[in-house]
GROMACS .gro file of C-alpha atoms in nm:
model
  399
    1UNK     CA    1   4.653   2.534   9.190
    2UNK     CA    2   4.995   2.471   9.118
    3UNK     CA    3   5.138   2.680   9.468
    4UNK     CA    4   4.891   2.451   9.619
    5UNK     CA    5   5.036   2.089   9.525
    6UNK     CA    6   5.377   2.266   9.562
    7UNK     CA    7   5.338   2.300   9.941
    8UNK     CA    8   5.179   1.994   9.953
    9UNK     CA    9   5.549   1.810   9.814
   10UNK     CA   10   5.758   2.021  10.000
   11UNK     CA   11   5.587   1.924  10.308
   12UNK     CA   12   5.575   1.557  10.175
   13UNK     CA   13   5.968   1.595  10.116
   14UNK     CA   14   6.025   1.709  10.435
   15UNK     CA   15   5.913   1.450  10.627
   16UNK     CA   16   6.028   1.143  10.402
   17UNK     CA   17   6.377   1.281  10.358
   18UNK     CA   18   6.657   1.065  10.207
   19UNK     CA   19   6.537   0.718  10.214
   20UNK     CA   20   6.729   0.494  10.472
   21UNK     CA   21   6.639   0.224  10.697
   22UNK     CA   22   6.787  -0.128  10.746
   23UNK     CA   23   6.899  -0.286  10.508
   24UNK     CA   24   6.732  -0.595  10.330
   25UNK     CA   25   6.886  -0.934  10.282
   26UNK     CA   26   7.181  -0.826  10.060
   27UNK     CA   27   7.446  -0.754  10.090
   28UNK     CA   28   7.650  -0.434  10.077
   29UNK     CA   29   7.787  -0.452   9.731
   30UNK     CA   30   7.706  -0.247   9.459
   31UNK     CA   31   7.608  -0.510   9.145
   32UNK     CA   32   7.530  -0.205   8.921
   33UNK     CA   33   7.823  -0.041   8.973
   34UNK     CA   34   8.056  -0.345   8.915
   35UNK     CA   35   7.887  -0.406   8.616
   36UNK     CA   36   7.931  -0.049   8.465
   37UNK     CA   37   8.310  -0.112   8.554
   38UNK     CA   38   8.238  -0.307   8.192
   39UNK     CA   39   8.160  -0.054   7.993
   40UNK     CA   40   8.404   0.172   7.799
   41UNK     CA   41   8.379   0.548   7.838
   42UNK     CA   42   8.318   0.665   7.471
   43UNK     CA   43   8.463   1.026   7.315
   44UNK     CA   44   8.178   1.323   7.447
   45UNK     CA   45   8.021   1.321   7.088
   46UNK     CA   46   7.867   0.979   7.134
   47UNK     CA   47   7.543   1.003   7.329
   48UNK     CA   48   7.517   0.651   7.571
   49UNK     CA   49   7.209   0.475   7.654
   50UNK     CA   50   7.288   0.198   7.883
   51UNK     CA   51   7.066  -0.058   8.055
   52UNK     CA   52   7.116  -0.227   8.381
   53UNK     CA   53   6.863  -0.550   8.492
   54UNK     CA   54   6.861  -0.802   8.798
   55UNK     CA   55   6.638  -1.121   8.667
   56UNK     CA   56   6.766  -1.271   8.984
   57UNK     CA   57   6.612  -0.982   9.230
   58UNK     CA   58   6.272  -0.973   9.001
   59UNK     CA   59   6.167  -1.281   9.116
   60UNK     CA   60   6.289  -1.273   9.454
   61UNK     CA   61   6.088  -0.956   9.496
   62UNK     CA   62   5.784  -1.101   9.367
   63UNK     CA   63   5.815  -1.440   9.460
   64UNK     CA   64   5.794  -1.573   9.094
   65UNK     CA   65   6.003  -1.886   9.055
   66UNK     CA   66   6.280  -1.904   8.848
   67UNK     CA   67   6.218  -2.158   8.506
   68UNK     CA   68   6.500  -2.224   8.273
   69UNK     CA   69   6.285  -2.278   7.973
   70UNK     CA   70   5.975  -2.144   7.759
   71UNK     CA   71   5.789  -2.517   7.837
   72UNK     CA   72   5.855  -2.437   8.186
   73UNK     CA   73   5.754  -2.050   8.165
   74UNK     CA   74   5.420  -2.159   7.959
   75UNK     CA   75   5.358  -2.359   8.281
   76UNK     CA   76   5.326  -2.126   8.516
   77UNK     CA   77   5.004  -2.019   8.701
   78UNK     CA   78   4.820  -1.713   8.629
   79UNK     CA   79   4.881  -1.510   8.740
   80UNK     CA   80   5.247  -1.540   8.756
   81UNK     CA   81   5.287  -1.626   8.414
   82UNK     CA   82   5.094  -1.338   8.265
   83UNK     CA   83   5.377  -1.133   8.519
   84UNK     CA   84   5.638  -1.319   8.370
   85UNK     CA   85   5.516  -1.276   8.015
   86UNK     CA   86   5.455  -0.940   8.059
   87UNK     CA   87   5.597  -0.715   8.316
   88UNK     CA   88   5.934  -0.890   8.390
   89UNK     CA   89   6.081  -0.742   8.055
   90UNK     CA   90   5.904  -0.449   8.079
   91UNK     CA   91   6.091  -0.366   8.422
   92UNK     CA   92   6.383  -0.559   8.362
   93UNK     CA   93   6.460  -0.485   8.001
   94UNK     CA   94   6.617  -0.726   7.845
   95UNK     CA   95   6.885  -0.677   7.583
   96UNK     CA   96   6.927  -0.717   7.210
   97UNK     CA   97   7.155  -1.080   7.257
   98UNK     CA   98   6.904  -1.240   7.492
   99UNK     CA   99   6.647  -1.256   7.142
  100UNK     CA  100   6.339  -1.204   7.370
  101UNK     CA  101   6.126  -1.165   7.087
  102UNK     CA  102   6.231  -1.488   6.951
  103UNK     CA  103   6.180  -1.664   7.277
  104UNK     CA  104   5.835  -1.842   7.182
  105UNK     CA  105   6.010  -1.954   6.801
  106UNK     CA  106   6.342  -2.069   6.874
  107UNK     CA  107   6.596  -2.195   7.162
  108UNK     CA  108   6.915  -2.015   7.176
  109UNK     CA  109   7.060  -2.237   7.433
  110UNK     CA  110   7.183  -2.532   7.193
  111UNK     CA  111   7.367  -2.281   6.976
  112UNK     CA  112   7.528  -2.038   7.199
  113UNK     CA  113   7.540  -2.238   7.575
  114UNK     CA  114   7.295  -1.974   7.727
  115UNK     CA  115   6.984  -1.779   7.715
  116UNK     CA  116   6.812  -1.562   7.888
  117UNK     CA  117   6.708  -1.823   8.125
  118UNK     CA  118   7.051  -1.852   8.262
  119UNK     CA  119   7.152  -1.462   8.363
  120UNK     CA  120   7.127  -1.363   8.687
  121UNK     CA  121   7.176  -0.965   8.558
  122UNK     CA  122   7.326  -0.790   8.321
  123UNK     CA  123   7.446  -0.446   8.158
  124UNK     CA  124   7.418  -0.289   7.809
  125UNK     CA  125   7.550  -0.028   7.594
  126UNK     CA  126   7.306  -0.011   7.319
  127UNK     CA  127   7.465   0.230   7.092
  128UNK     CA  128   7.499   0.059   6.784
  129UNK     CA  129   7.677  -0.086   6.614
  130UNK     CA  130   7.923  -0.052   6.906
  131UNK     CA  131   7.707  -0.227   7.169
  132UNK     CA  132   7.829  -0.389   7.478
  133UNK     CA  133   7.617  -0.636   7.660
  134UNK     CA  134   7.781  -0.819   8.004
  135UNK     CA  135   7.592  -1.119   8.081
  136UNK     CA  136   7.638  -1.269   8.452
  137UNK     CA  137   7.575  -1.637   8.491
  138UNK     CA  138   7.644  -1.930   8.698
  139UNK     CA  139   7.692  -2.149   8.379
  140UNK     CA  140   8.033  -2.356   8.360
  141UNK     CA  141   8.235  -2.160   8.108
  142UNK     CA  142   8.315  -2.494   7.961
  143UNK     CA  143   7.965  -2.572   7.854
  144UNK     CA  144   7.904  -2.264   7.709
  145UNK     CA  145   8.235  -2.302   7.499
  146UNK     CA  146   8.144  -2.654   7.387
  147UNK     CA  147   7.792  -2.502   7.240
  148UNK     CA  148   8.020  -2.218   7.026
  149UNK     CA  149   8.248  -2.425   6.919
  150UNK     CA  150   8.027  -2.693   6.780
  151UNK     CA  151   7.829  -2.373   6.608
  152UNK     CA  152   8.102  -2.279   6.404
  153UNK     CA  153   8.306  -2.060   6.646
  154UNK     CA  154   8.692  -2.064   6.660
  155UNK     CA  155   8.893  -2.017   6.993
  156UNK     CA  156   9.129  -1.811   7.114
  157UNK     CA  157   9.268  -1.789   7.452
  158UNK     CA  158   9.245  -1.480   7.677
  159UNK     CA  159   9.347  -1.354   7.994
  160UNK     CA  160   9.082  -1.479   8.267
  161UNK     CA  161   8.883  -1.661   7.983
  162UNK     CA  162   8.850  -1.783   7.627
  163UNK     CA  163   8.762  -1.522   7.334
  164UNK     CA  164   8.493  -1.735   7.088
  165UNK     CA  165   8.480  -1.556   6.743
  166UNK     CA  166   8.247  -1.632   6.462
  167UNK     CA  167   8.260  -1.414   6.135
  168UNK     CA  168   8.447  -1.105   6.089
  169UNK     CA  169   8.433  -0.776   6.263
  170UNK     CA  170   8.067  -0.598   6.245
  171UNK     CA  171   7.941  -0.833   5.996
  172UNK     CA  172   7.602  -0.954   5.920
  173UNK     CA  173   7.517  -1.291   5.919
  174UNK     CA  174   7.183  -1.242   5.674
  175UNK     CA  175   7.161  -1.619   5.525
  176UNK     CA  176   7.364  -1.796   5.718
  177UNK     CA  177   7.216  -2.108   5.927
  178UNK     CA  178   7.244  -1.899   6.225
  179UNK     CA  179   6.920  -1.809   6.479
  180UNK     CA  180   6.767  -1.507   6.414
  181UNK     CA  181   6.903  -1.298   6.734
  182UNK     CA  182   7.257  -1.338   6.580
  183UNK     CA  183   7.186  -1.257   6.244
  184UNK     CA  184   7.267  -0.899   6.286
  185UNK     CA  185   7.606  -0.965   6.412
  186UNK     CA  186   7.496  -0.900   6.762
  187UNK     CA  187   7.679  -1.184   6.879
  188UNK     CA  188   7.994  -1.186   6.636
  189UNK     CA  189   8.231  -1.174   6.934
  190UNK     CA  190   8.147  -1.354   7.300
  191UNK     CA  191   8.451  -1.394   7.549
  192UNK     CA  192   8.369  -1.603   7.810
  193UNK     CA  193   8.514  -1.575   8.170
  194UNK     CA  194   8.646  -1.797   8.412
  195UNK     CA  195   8.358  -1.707   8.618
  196UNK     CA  196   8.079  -1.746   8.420
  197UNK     CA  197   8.046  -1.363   8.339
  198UNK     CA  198   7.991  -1.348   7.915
  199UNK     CA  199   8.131  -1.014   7.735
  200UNK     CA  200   7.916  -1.015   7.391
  201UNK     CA  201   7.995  -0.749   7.146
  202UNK     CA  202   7.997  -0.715   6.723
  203UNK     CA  203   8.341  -0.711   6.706
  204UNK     CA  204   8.669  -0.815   6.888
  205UNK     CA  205   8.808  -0.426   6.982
  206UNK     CA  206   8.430  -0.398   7.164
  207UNK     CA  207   8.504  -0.712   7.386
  208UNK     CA  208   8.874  -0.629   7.418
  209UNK     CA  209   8.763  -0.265   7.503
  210UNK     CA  210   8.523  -0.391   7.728
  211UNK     CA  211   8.799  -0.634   7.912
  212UNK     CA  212   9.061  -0.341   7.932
  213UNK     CA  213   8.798  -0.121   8.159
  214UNK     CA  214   8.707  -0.363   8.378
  215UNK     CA  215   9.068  -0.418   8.453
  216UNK     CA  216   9.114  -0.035   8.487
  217UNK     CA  217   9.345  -0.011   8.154
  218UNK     CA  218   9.127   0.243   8.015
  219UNK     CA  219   8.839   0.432   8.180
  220UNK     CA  220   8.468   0.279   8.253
  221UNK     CA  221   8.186   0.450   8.330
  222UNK     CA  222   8.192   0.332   8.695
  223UNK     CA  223   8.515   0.616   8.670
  224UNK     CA  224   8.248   0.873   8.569
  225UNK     CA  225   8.118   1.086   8.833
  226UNK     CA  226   7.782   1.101   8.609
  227UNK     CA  227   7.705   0.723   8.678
  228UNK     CA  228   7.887   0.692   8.972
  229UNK     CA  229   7.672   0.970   9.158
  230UNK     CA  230   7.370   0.783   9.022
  231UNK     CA  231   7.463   0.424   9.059
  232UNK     CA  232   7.535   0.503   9.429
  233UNK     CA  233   7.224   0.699   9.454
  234UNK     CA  234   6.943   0.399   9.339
  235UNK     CA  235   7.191   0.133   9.535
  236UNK     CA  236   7.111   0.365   9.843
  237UNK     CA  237   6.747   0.365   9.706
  238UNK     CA  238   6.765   0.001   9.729
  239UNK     CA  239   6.873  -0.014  10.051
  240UNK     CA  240   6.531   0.154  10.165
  241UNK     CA  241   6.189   0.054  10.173
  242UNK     CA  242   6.144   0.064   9.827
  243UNK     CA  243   6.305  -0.301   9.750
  244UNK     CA  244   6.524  -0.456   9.500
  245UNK     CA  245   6.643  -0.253   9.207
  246UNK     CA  246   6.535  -0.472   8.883
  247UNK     CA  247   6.613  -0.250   8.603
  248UNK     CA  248   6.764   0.086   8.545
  249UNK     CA  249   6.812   0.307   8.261
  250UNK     CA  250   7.095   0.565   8.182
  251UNK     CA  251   7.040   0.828   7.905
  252UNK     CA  252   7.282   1.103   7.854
  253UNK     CA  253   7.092   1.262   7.604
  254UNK     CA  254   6.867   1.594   7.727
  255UNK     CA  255   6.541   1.638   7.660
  256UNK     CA  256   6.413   1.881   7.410
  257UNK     CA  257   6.146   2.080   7.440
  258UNK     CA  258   5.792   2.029   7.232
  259UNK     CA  259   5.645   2.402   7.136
  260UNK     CA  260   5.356   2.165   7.041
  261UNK     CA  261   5.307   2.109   7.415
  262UNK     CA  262   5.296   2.510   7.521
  263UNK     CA  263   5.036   2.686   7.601
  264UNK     CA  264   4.862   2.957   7.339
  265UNK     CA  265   5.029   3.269   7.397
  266UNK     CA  266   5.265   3.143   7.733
  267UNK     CA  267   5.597   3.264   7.705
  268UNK     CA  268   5.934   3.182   7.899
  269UNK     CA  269   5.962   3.524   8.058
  270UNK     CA  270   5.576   3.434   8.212
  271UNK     CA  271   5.683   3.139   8.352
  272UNK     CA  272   6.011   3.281   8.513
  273UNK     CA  273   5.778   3.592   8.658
  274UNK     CA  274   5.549   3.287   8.845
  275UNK     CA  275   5.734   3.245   9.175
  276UNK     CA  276   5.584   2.866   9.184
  277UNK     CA  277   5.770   2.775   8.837
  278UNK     CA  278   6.123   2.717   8.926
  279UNK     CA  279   6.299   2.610   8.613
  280UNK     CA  280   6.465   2.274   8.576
  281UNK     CA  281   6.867   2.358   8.538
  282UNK     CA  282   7.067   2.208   8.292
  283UNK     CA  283   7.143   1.823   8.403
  284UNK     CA  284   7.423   1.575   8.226
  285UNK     CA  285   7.266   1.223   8.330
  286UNK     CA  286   6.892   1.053   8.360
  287UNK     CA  287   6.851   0.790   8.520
  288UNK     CA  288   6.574   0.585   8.546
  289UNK     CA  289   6.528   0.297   8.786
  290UNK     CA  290   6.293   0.055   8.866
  291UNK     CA  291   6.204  -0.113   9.189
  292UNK     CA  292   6.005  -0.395   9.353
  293UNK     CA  293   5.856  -0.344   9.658
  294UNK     CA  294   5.546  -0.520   9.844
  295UNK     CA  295   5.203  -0.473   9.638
  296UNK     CA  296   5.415  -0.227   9.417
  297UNK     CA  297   5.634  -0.088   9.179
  298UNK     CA  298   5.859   0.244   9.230
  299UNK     CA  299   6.004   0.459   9.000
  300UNK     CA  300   6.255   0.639   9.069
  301UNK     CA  301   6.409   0.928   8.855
  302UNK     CA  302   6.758   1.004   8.971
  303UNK     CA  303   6.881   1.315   8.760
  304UNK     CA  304   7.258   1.467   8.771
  305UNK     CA  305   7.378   1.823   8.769
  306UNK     CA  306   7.678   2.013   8.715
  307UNK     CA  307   7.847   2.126   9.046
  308UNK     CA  308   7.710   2.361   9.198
  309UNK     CA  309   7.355   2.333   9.118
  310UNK     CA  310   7.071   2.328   9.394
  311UNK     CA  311   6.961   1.984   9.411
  312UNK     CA  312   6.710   2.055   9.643
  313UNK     CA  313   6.543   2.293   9.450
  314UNK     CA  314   6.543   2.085   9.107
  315UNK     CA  315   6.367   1.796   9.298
  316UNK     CA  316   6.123   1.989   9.336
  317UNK     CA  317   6.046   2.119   9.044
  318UNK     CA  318   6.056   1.761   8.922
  319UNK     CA  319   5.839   1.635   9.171
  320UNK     CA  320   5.582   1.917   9.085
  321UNK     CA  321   5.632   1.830   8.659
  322UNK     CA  322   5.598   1.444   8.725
  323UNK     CA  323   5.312   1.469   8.942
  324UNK     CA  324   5.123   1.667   8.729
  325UNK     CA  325   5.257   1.537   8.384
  326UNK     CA  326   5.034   1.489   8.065
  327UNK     CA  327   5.135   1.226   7.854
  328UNK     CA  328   5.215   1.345   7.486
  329UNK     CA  329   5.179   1.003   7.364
  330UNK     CA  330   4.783   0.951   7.547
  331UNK     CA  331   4.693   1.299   7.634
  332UNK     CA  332   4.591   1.137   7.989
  333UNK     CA  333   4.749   1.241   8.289
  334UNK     CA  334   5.031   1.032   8.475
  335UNK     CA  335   4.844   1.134   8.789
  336UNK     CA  336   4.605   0.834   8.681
  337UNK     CA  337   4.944   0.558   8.734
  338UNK     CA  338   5.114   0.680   8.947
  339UNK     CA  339   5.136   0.884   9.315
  340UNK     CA  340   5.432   1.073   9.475
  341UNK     CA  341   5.627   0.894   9.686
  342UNK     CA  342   5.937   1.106   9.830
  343UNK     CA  343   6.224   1.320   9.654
  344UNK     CA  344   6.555   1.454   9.801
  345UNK     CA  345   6.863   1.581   9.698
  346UNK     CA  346   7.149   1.307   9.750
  347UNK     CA  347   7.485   1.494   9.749
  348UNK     CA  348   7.682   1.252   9.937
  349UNK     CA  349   7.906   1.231   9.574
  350UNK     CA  350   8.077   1.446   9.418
  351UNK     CA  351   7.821   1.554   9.180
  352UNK     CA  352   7.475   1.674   9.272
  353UNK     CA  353   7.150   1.449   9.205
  354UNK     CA  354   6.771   1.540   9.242
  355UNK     CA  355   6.592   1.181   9.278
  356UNK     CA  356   6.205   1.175   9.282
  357UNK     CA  357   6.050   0.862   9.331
  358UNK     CA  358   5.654   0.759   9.214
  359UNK     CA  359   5.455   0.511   9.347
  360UNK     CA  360   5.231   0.257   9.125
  361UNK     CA  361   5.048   0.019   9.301
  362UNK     CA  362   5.021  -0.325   9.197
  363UNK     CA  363   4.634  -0.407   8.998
  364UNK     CA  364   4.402  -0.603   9.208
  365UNK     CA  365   4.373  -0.972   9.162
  366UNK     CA  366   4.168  -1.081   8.890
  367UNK     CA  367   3.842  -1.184   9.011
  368UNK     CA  368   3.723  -1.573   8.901
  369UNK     CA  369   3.704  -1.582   8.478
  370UNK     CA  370   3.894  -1.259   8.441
  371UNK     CA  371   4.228  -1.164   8.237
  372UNK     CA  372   4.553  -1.028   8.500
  373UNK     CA  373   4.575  -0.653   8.457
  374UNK     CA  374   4.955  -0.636   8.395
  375UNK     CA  375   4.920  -0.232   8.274
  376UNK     CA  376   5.148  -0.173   8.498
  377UNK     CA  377   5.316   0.163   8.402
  378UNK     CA  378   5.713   0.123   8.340
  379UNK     CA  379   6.040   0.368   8.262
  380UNK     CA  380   6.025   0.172   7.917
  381UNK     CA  381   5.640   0.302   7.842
  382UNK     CA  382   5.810   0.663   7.884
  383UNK     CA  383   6.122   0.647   7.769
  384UNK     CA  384   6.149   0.465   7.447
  385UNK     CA  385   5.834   0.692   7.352
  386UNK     CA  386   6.060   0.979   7.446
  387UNK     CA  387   5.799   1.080   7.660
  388UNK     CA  388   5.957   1.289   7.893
  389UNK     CA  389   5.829   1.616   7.879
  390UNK     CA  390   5.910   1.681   8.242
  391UNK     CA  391   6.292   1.666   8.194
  392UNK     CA  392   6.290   1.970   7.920
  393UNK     CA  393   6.544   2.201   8.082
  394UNK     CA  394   6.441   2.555   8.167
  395UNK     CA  395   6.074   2.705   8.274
  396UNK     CA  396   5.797   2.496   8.220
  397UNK     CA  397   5.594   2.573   7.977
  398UNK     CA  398   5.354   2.273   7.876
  399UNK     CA  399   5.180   2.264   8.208
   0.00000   0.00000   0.00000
């Protein structure tokens, strides 16, 4: 059974190769990758997860309008607002400063000058307590400073902006008559730039740290091969049929291995004797990245290696785990959300990256009296769950 859907990919592979194709209505720049130019690279003990979301391509790609407030979002027709409500964060993730779960109880934009009605996209480190989030916006830095300051922030100026301070370094703001979303110190530190772009962080060496990469004083993690090779590989993803990248996330952490999930009495050695079980090599970067394209979503799983390594080969033994993955979490087969799309090797970098992309088609409109189906399976449903069985490293054994 399994030599049987393995011929089936490799012949799927073959004739999708690398996605290409003209290009959409963008333009040629790379939004992730400036973004990432942001973000601090950290000493190799500290394990990274950073997020990446486009608000602004999410509802060009599904034709959503924009609204700049919950009265407004409340107002929109099913079933746009049940897609709003519901599968916008889920494929966009939204980070920690935006206070989505304290959209519906109170309005951030009187206290701080934005919300998560005015981003376009953004970027996150979420490693606490040293977290990073960079906000884009096309709010006038002035208004934004006028909310802080009347909150209780002091000023300082910086180069290319104004650093707005409140509290000292990493601490909590429990008590104070602050909204809940900054009550954690989350917000502590906001610099606001000359161009609208907001660097938010718990304390000022974050934001300062955060400032010195982007100006190439220290190294980013648009200088690391890891996310470069992947950044470059979902922008060219994005440049295909697939549409607009909305979300993406990186984890640098590997996946460990369940011996829950094996099979009685299957061993490693039986696997490597089975000349249709190619292990998965050892990989340094996942990333995950979502896309909106007409009547659905795509997932894409773009996965880097070590120099050296066959690509090719680990693509396909990712396309064969994924398309036949069990979830631990539901015991129900992925097979049931989503469909194989295409996977490559893209080693145009200098690092090698196996990208497999799945297919999950959009639920049928609601017919007349009935709820919008918005189980619409997302990276978020599989990764915060650490559900990611097919990533284990080595032969494998669970399937």
């Amino acid at each position: 059974m399994r030599r049987s859907i393995m011929v089936l990919l490799l012949a799927l592979m073959a004739s999708v190769g690398p996605p290409g194709g003209p290009a959409r209505a963008q333009d040629d720049t790379n939004p992730l990758l400036d973004l990432l130019a942001f973000v601090p690279q950290a000493s190799d003990a500290e394990s990274r997860l950073v997020t990446y979301g486009d608000f602004a391509a999410w509802h060009a790609a599904t034709g959503i309008p924009r609204v700049h407030s919950v009265a407004a979002a409340d107002a929109l027709p099913e079933p746009a607002r049940a897609w709003w409500l519901f599968v916008m964060p889920r494929q966009t993730v939204p980070p920690e400063v935006l206070g989505g779960q304290y959209l519906f109880h109170e309005d951030m934009r009187p206290v701080y000058g934005f919300d998560l009605f005015a981003v376009d996209r953004f970027v996150a480190l979420e490693t606490p307590p040293s977290n990073i989030t960079v906000l884009e916006t096309a709010l006038e830095p002035a208004r934004v400073g006028e909310a802080l300051l009347a909150t209780g922030y002091e000023a300082e100026a910086l180069d290319g902006g104004t650093l707005f301070r409140i509290l000292g370094d990493y601490e909590l703001a429990l008590g104070a008559d602050l909204p809940r979303v900054g009550m954690l110190g989350t917000l502590n530190r906001i610099a606001v730039l000359d161009d609208g772009t907001l660097v938010i962080a718990r304390a000022t060496e974050r934001v300062q740290a955060a400032l010195d990469a982007r100006q190439g004083a220290q190294p980013s993690l648009a200088d690391d091969a890891r996310y470069r090779a992947a950044a470059e590989a979902l922008h060219r993803l994005s440049r295909s049929d697939l549409g607009a990248l909305v979300g993406a996330i990186f984890s640098e952490e590997v996946v460990a291995g369940d011996p829950l999930a094996l099979e009685p009495g299957a061993t490693a050695e039986d696997e490597e004797a089975a000349p249709d079980a190619a292990p998965l090599p050892p990989y340094t970067l996942a990333a995950f990245g979502t896309f909106r394209g007409t009547g659905a979503t795509f997932l894409a799983l773009a996965v880097v290696f070590p120099p050296g390594t066959d690509a090719s080969a680990a693509a396909i033994t990712l396309s064969d785990r994924m398309a036949q993955y069990v979830s631990l979490v539901t015991q129900a087969p992925l097979s049931e959300r989503w469909t194989f799309d295409r996977a490559f090797a893209d080693e145009s970098g200098t690092l090698p990256v196996a990208v497999v992309v799945m297919r999950v088609d959009d639920p049928p409109p609601p017919a007349e009296g009935e709820q919008v189906n918005t189980a619409i399976l997302a990276w978020t449903d599989l990764v915060y769950r650490r559900d990611l069985g097919f990533l284990v490293p080595g032969p494998d054994l669970g399937n």
